[in-house]
XYZ file of C-alpha atoms in Angstrom:
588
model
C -42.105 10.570 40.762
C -42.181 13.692 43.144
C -45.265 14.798 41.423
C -46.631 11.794 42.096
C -46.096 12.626 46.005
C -47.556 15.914 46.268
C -50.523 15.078 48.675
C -47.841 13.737 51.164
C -45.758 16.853 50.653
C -47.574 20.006 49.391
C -45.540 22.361 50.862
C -42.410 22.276 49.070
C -40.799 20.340 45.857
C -36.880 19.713 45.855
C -34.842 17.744 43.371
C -30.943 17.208 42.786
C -29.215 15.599 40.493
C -26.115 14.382 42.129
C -23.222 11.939 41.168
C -24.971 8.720 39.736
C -27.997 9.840 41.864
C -31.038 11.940 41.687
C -33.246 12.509 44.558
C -36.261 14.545 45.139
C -38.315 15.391 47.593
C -42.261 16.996 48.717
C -42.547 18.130 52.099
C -44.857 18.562 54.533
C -43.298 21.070 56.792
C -43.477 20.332 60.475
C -40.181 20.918 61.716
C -37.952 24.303 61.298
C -40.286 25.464 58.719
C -37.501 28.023 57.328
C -34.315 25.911 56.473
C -35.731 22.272 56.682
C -36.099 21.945 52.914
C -34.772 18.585 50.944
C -32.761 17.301 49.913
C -30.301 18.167 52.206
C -26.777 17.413 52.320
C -24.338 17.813 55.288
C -22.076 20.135 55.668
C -18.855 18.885 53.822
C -21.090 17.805 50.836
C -20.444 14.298 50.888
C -23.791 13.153 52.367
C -27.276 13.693 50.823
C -30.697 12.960 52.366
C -34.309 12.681 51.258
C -36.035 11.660 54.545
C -39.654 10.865 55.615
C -41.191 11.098 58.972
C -40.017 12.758 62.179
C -37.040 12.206 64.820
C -38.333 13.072 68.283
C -35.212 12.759 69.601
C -33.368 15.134 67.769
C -32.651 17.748 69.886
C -30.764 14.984 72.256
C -28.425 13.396 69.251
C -27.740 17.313 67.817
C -26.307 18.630 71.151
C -24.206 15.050 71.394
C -23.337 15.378 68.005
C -22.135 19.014 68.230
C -20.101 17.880 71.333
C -18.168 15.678 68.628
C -17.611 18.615 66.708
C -20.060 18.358 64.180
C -21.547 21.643 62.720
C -24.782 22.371 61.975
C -26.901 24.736 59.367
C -31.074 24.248 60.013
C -32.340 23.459 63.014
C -34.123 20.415 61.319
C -34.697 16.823 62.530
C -33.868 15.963 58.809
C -29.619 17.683 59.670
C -29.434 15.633 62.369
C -30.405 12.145 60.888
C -27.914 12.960 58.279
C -24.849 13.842 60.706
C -25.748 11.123 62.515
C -25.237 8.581 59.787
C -22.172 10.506 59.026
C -20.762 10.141 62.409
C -21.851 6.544 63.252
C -22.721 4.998 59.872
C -26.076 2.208 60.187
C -25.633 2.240 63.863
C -27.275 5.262 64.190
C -30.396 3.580 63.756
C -30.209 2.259 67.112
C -29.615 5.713 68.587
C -33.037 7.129 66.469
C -36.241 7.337 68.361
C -38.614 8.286 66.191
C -40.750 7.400 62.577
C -38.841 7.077 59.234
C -38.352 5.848 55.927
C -35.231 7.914 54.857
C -32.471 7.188 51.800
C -28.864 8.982 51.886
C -26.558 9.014 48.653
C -22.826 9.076 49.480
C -21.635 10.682 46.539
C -17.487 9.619 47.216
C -18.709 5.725 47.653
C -21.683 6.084 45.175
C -22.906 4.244 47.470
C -27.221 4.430 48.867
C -28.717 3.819 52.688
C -31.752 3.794 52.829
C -33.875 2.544 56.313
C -37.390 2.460 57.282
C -38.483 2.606 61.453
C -38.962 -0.551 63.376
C -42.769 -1.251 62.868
C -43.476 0.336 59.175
C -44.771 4.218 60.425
C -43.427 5.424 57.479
C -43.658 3.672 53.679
C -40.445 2.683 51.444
C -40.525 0.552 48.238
C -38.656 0.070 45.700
C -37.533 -1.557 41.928
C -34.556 -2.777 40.908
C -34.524 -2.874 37.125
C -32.876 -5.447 34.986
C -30.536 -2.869 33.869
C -29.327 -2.199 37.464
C -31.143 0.535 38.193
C -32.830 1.579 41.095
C -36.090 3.309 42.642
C -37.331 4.026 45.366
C -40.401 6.186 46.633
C -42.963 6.356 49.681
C -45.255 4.956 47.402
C -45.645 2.280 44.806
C -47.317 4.964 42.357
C -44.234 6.842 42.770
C -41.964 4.226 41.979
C -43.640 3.252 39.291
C -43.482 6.745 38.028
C -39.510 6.191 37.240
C -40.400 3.503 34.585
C -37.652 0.871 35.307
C -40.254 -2.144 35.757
C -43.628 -2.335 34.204
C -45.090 -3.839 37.550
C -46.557 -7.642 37.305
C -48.935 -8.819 39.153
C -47.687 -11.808 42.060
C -50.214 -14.166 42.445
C -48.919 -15.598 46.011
C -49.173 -11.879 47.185
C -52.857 -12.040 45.806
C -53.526 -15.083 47.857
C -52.306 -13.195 50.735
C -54.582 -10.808 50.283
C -56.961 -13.194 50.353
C -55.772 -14.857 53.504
C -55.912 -11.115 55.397
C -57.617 -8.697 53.677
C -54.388 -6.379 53.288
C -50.394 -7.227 51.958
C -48.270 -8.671 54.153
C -45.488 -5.967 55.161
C -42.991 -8.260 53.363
C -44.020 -8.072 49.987
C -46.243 -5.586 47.625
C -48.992 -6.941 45.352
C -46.407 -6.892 42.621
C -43.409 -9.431 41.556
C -41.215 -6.714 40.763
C -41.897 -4.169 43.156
C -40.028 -4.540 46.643
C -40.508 -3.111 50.176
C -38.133 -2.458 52.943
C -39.734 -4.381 55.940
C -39.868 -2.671 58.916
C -37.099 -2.761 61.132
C -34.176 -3.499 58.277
C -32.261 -1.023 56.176
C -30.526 -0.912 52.555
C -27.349 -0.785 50.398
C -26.990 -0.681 47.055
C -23.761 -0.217 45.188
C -22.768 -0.801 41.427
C -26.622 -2.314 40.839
C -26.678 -5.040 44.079
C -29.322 -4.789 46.598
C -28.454 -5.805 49.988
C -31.416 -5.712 53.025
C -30.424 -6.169 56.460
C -32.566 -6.641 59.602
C -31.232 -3.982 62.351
C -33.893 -4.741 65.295
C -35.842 -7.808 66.589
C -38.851 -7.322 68.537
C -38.058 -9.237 71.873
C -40.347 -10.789 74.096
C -38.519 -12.507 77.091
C -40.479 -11.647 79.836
C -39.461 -9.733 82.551
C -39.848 -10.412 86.198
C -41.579 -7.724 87.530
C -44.611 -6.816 89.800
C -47.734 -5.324 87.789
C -47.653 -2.260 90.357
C -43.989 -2.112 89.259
C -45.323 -2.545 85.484
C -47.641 0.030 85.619
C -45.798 2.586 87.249
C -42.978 2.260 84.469
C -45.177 2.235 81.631
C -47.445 5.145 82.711
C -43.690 6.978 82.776
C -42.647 6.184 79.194
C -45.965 7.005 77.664
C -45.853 10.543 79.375
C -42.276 10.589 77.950
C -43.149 9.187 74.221
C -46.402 11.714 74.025
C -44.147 14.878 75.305
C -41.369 13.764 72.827
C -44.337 13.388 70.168
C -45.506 16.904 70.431
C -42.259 18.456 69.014
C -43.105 20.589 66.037
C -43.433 23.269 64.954
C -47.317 23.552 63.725
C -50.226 22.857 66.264
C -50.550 19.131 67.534
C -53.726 17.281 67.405
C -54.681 14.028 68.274
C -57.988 11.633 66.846
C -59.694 10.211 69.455
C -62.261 7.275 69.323
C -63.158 7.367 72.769
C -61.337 3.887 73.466
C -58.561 3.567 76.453
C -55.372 4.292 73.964
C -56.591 7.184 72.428
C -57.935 8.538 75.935
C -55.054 8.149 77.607
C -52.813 9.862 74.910
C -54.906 13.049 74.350
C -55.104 13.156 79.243
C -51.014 13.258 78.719
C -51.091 15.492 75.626
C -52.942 18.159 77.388
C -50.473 19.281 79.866
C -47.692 19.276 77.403
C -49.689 21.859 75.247
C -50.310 26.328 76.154
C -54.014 25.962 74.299
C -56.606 23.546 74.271
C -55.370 19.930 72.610
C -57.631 19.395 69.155
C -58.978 16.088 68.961
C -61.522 14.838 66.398
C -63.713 11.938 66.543
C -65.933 9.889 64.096
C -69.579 8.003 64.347
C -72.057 6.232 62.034
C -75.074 7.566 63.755
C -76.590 4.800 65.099
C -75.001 2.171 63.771
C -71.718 2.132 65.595
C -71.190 5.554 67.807
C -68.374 6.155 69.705
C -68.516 9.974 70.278
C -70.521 10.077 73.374
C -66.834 8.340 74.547
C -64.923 10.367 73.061
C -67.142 13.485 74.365
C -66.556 12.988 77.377
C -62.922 12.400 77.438
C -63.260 16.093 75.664
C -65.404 17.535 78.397
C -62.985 16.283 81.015
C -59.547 17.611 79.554
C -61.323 20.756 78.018
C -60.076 20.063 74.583
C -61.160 21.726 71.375
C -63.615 19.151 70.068
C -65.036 18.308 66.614
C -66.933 15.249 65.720
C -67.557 13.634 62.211
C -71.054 11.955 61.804
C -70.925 9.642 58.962
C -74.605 8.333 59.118
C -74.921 8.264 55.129
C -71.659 8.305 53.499
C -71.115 7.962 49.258
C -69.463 4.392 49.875
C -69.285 3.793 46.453
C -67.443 6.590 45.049
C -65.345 6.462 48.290
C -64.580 2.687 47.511
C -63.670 3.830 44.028
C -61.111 6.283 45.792
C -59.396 4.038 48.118
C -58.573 1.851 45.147
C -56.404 5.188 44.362
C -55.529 6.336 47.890
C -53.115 2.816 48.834
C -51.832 1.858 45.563
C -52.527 -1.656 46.354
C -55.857 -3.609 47.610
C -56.471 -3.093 51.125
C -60.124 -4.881 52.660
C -60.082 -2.968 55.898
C -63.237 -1.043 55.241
C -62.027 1.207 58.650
C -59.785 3.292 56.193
C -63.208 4.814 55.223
C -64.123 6.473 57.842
C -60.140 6.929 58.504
C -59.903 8.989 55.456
C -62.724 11.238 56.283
C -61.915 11.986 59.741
C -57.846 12.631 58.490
C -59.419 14.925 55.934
C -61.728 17.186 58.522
C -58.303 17.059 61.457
C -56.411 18.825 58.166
C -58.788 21.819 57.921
C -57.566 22.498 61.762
C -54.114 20.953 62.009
C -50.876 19.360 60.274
C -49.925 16.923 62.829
C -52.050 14.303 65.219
C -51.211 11.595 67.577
C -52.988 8.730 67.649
C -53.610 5.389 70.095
C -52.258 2.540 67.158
C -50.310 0.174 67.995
C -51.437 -0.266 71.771
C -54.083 -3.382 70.973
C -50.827 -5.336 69.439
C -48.621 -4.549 72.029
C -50.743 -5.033 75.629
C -53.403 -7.684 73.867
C -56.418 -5.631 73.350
C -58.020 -7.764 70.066
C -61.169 -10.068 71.133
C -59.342 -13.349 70.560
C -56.277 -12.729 72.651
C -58.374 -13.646 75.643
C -59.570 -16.704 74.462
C -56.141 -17.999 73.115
C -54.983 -17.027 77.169
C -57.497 -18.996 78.726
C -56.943 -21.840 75.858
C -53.294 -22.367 77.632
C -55.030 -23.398 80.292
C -57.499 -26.290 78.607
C -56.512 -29.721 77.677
C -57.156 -29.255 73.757
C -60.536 -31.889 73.610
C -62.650 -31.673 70.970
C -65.178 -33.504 72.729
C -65.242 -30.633 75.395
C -65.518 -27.867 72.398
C -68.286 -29.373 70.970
C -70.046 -29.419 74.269
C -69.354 -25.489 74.972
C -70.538 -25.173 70.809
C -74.020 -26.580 71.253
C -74.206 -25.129 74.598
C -73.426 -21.407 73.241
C -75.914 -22.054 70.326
C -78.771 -23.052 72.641
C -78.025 -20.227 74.598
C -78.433 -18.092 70.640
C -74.291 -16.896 71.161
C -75.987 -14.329 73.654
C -74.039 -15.556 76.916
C -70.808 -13.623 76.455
C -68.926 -16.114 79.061
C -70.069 -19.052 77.559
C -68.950 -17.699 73.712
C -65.555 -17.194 75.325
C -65.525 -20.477 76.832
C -66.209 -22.072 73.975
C -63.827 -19.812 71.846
C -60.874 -20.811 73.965
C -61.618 -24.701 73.639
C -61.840 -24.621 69.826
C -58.310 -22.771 69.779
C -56.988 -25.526 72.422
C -58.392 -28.622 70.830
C -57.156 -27.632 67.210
C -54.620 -24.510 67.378
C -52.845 -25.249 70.690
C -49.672 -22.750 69.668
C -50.536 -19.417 70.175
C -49.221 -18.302 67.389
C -50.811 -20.716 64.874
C -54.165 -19.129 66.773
C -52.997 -15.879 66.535
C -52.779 -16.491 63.053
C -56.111 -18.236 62.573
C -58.468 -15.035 64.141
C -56.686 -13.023 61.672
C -57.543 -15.431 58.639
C -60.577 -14.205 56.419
C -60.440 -16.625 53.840
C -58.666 -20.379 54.773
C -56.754 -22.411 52.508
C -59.672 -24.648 51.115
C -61.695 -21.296 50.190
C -58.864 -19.762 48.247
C -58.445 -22.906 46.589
C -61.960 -23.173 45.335
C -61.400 -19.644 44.273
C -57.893 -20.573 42.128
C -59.174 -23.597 40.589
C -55.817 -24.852 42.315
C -54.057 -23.157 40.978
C -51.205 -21.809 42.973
C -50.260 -23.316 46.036
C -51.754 -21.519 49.452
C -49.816 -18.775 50.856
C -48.355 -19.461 54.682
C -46.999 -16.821 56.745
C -43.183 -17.518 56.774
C -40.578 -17.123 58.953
C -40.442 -13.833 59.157
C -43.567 -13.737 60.973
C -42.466 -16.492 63.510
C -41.079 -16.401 66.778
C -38.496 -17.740 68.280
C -39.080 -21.263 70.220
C -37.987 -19.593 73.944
C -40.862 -17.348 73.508
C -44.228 -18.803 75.137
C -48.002 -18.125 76.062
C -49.923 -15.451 74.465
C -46.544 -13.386 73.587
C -45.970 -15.988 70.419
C -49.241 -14.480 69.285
C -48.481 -11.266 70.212
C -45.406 -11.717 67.963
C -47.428 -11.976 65.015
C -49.893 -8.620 65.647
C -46.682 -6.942 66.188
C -44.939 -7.892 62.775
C -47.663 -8.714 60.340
C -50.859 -7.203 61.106
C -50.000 -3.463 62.848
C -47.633 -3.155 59.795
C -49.617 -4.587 56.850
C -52.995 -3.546 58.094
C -53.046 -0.650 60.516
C -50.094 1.360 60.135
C -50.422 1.337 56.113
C -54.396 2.466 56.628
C -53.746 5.034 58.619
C -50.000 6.498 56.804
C -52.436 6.557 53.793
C -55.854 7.680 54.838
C -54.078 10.919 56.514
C -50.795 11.518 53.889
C -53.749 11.725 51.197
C -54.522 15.038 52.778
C -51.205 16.469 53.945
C -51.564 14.849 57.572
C -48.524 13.520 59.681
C -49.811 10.958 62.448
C -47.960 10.080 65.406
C -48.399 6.963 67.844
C -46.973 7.271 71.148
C -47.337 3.516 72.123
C -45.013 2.705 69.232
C -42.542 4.803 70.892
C -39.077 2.393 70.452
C -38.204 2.796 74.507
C -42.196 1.735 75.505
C -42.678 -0.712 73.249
C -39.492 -2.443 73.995
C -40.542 -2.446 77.841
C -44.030 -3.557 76.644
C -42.792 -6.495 74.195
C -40.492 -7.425 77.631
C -43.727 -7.869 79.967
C -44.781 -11.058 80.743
C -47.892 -12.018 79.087
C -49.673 -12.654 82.692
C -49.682 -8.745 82.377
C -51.494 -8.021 79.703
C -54.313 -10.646 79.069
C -56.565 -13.052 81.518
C -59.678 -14.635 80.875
C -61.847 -11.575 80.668
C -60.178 -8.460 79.957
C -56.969 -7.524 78.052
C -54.364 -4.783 78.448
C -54.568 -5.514 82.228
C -51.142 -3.487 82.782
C -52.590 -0.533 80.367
C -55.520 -0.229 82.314
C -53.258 -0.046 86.003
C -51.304 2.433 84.475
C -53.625 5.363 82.672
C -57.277 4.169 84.256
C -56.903 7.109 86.855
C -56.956 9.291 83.085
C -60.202 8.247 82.156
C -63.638 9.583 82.472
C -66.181 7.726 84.523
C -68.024 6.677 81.328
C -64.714 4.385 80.212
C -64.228 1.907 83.361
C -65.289 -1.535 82.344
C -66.545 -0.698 78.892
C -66.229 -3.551 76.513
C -63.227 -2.581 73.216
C -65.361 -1.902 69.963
C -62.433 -0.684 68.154
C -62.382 1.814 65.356
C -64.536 -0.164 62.770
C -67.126 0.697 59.793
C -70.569 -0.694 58.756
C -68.885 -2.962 56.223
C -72.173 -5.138 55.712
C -74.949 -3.012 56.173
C -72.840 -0.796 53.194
C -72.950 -4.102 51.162
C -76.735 -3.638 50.958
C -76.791 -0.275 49.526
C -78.079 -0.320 46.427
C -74.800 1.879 44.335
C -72.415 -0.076 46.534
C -74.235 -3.849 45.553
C -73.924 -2.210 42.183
C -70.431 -1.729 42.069
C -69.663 -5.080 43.317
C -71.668 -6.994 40.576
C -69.416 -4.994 38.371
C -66.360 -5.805 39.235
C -66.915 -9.420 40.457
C -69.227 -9.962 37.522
C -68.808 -12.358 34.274
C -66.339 -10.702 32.052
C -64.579 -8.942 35.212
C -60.700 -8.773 35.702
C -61.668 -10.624 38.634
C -63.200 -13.465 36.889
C -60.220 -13.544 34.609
C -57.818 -13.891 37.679
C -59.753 -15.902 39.975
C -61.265 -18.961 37.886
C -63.943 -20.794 40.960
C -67.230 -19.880 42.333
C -66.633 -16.146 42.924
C -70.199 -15.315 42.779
C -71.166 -17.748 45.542
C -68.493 -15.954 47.368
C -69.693 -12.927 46.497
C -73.288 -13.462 47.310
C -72.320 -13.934 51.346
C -72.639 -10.560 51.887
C -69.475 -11.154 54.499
C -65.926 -10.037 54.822
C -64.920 -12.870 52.214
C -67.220 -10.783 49.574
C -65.786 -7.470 51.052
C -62.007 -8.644 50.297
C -63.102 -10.068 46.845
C -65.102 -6.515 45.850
C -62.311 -4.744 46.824
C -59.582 -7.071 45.188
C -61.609 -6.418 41.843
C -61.718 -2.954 41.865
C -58.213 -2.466 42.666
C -57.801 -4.908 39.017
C -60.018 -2.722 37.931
C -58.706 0.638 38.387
C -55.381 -0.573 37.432
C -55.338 -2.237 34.166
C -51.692 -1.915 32.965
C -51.264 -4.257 35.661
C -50.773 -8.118 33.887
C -49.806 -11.460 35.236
């Protein structure tokens, strides 16, 4: 299993068998380099850890904790988590501020905790065999690797896929293969699982001015990037040249003796960000390098990412993520990046027009007028595409949430039942994903960025892309005291009828270059369908979608009309059959 894990941790290998236990660990070594190794155990012997991911906060919780009397060895994050479990049991959670997916054996109870962080930084799965054993791993590969459960394919986690283009962070692409949602934590004793939720992400709004808003936020960013620069190894941070990257590598910089490093990636002239992120470089006098990915081997790099996340994942982005996580490892172990800041101050294209829908009567007769009208106009009058936008969501997904959930559909219901041949009934975000009635406006849809698509798309892209190489990333905005006070903001705050992040842009706009103000999000994306038409990547598609496929043998409609789009639908489907593909023991 360990082995299995050695591009996350290539530093160091630990195992121990303990009482009815064995853990092991491979480390990347960030923090107190010297005595940090794992697994750990506290002092009396009792406790044993095997943790992933980093505790800013730790220096804060070790002096309280040696105040109680508790005695320390290392000077690690990792000792701390552990006394702090000791001392307080799960309610130490609430106490953490920081990333984690961590498990701790109690070897008098025989007894395992295990918890992950509140929006899925850090990976944890796990099987529970029929035989009442149990594994667990950052990584499905891993798990796999202890051979309790030959892993079965689920067919409604399939049709997710197909829904999304990525897992839902419920659920893995397998029947018998678990994960630990975000937010929640573990027991299991004598063979029985239990999983308990330990945070909610709340989104009352407060009552508060937006100079008042900004103010406040600008302060717990500059506290969430300082307490994100603890480690021991130089800091880095990838920058896209977009407003949340900017603004963490202006806050980085003063928190740092040499220049910050920051690395950026283009497709030459197909989508180029870098003269952004240049000048964000030039103006904070950081160590630059740029990646120019004008001809990339998409092909064999498809072929990898079937490898790299252990399940299918359509967000052709972890491309160019992988790359650029690759060239930051050559010149640093640790970056910070600007995730999690679209999802939690409304920075996607439709959250503007599901604001202004709020604000429409919901006719269809009035979105077929704005319809024709943007199509006369050839969908190049910006205001009138977001006009029209914002009637369709009113006149046929009036709750936020439902339209929320909508923008992020790829394939609908009637598509994926083609596909089946009917056979399974549609998948349908559950309730999990929903929240609760007092919550209104754009924050229901906010809700559902928050707990489906940063932690099944993003956060598993990037964990991934950079862990493939040995690279720890960091995101300040996901912070647990900023993104509380952002979740709390009223929605008026963060989205109007022509911009988002309105309170992100009061606070850190003073940060930015001249070449940022007013520039329109284009969001750290990939060529997807101009790669479609190369020739070895059109290739590799008709193979694994092709008569005779593992595809075909799943998926029993038109796939090949699908296919022949050219589209994100074909994208998801290309990639769905090369993940079969590479994976073969895999039945249903």
């Amino acid at each position: 299993m360990v082995s299995r894990l050695a591009h996350r941790g290539p530093d160091e290998q630990g195992f121990r068998q303990l009482d009815g236990c064995t853990f092991g660990h491979a480390r990347l070594s960030i923090i107190d380099l010297a005595t940090g190794d794992q697994p750990m155990p506290d002092a009396s012997g009792r406790y044993w850890i095997t943790f992933n991911g980093e505790m800013y906060n730790y220096r804060e919780l070790r002096a309280e904790l040696i105040t109680a009397g508790v005695e320390f060895r290392t000077q690690s994050d990792t000792e701390v988590v552990l006394g702090a479990y000791a001392a307080w049991g799960a309610a130490c959670l609430d106490r953490f501020r920081g990333m984690f997916a961590l498990a701790i054996w109690d070897r008098q109870a025989k007894t395992l905790f295990a918890a992950r962080d509140l929006f899925g930084e850090k990976p944890f799965y796990y099987a529970a065999g029929e035989d009442g054993s149990f594994a667990a791993a950052s990584e499905i590969g891993a798990v796999l690797g202890a051979g309790n459960v030959r892993p079965r394919l689920s067919l409604e986690a399939v049709d997710a896929f197909l829904t999304f283009g990525y897992v839902p962070p419920d659920r893995t692409i397998f029947e018998n293969v678990s994960t630990l949602p975000p937010a929640h934590y573990l027991t299991w004793k004598e063979g029985k699982v239990q999983v308990v939720r330990y945070w909610t992400p709340a989104l009352q709004p407060l009552s508060i001015s937006m100079d008042d808003a900004a103010e406040r936020l600008r302060e717990l960013l500059e506290r969430a990037v300082e307490r994100q620069m603890v480690a021991d190894v130089p800091v880095g941070a990838f920058l896209s040249g977009g407003l949340d990257s900017s603004s963490i590598v202006a806050l980085m910089q003063p928190h740092s003796a040499i220049p910050v490093k920051t690395f950026s990636v283009g497709f030459g002239d197909i989508i180029n960000e870098l003269p952004y992120a240049r000048a964000v470089a030039q103006r904070y006098r950081t160590e630059h390098h740029e990646l120019d990915l004008r001809t990339p081997d998409v092909a064999a790099l498809l072929e990898k990412m079937a490898d790299v996340y252990g399940e299918p994942l359509a967000d052709s982005s972890h491309i160019p993520t992988y790359l650029v996580a690759e060239f930051a490892r050559r010149h640093v172990k640790v970056v910070l990046s600007g995730d999690g800041g679209d999802e939690l101050f409304g920075g996607y294209w439709w959250h503007m027009p599901i604001a202004r829908s709020q604000k429409m009567t919901g006719s269809y007769a009035a979105w077929f007028v704005l319809r024709v009208a943007s199509r006369i106009a050839r969908n190049r009058n910006p205001a009138l595409l977001q006009r029209s936008a914002a009637a369709g969501y009113a006149a046929r997904w009036p709750d936020p949430w439902r339209a929320d959930v909508q923008s992020l559909t790829l394939m609908n219901a009637a598509v994926r039942q083609r596909l089946w041949g009917r056979r399974i009934a549609p998948y349908e975000p559950g309730d999990y994903y929903k929240p609760p009635a007092a919550v209104t406006g754009l924050n229901r849809a906010l809700h559902f960025d928050v707990t489906q698509y940063l932690p099944g798309d993003i956060l598993v892209k990037v964990d991934r892309a950079a862990m493939a190489h040995g690279l720890e990333t960091r995101a300040p905005f996901l912070d647990r005291d900023l993104a509380e006070f952002a979740l709390a903001l009223p929605s008026s705050l963060k989205v109007d009828d022509s911009r988002g992040k309105l309170v992100l842009r009061a606070a850190c706009e003073r940060y930015w270059p001249e070449e940022l103000h007013g520039r329109a999000k284009q969001g750290f994306g990939s060529p997807a369908v101009a790669w479609m038409g190369f020739p070895d990547v059109n290739a590799l598609m008709q193979r694994v979608t092709g008569p005779g496929s593992r595809l075909r043998k799943l998926l029993h409609g038109p796939v090949a009309a699908e296919v022949a789009r050219r589209d994100n639908r074909s994208w998801v489907l290309m990639t769905l059959g090369l993940w079969l593909e590479r994976n073969p023991e895999v039945t249903w």
